[in-house]
Amino acid sequence: MHVIKQLTEKCQEYDKALYIAFVDYSKAFDSIEHDSLWRTLTQERVPKKYIRIIKNIYANNTPQIKLESTGEDFPIARDVRQGGPLSPKLFSAVLEGIFRDLEWDNFGINFNGRQLSHLDSLMT
């Protein structure tokens, strides 16, 4: 909150507009579509053999629902496995691709000689 207060004060001092968005990432891993993940990994030039390995991990992700009897398997086309060692990196890769596509590099504020456009690392 200290950083937000400083940003607010600096923007007021220099008569600059300040827009802040807080994003709830509580269900974020569930929202990543696998096709977006494969596309992002390809754009990031991840070797195809590693993409194939990750695809195989996710291809075999078929849960069942058990009520009175066990139901049929059904495929999952969206989510990044929570708790998996790769999951944070995969999620971050997709987000970085989104930010790059939005061309947000020129947005942000110069704060003590540093260009800030994402405060997530400062908010922890």
PDB file of N, CA and C in Angstrom, residues 9-18:
ATOM      1  N   GLU A   9       0.690  10.162  -4.830  1.00  0.00           N
ATOM      2  CA  GLU A   9       1.271  11.474  -4.521  1.00  0.00           C
ATOM      3  C   GLU A   9       2.067  12.021  -5.700  1.00  0.00           C
ATOM      4  N   LYS A  10       2.875  11.173  -6.340  1.00  0.00           N
ATOM      5  CA  LYS A  10       3.688  11.623  -7.484  1.00  0.00           C
ATOM      6  C   LYS A  10       2.798  12.032  -8.655  1.00  0.00           C
ATOM      7  N   CYS A  11       1.754  11.272  -8.906  1.00  0.00           N
ATOM      8  CA  CYS A  11       0.852  11.622 -10.007  1.00  0.00           C
ATOM      9  C   CYS A  11       0.142  12.942  -9.738  1.00  0.00           C
ATOM     10  N   GLN A  12      -0.237  13.172  -8.507  1.00  0.00           N
ATOM     11  CA  GLN A  12      -0.857  14.450  -8.157  1.00  0.00           C
ATOM     12  C   GLN A  12       0.158  15.585  -8.293  1.00  0.00           C
ATOM     13  N   GLU A  13       1.377  15.338  -7.851  1.00  0.00           N
ATOM     14  CA  GLU A  13       2.428  16.358  -7.915  1.00  0.00           C
ATOM     15  C   GLU A  13       2.718  16.777  -9.355  1.00  0.00           C
ATOM     16  N   TYR A  14       2.721  15.813 -10.273  1.00  0.00           N
ATOM     17  CA  TYR A  14       3.035  16.104 -11.672  1.00  0.00           C
ATOM     18  C   TYR A  14       1.788  16.202 -12.546  1.00  0.00           C
ATOM     19  N   ASP A  15       0.621  16.257 -11.921  1.00  0.00           N
ATOM     20  CA  ASP A  15      -0.648  16.395 -12.624  1.00  0.00           C
ATOM     21  C   ASP A  15      -0.817  15.318 -13.705  1.00  0.00           C
ATOM     22  N   LYS A  16      -0.586  14.078 -13.312  1.00  0.00           N
ATOM     23  CA  LYS A  16      -0.713  12.929 -14.216  1.00  0.00           C
ATOM     24  C   LYS A  16      -1.877  12.061 -13.762  1.00  0.00           C
ATOM     25  N   ALA A  17      -2.549  11.469 -14.729  1.00  0.00           N
ATOM     26  CA  ALA A  17      -3.643  10.543 -14.410  1.00  0.00           C
ATOM     27  C   ALA A  17      -3.052   9.224 -13.919  1.00  0.00           C
ATOM     28  N   LEU A  18      -3.736   8.601 -12.999  1.00  0.00           N
ATOM     29  CA  LEU A  18      -3.300   7.311 -12.474  1.00  0.00           C
ATOM     30  C   LEU A  18      -4.482   6.347 -12.524  1.00  0.00           C
TER      31      LEU A  18
END
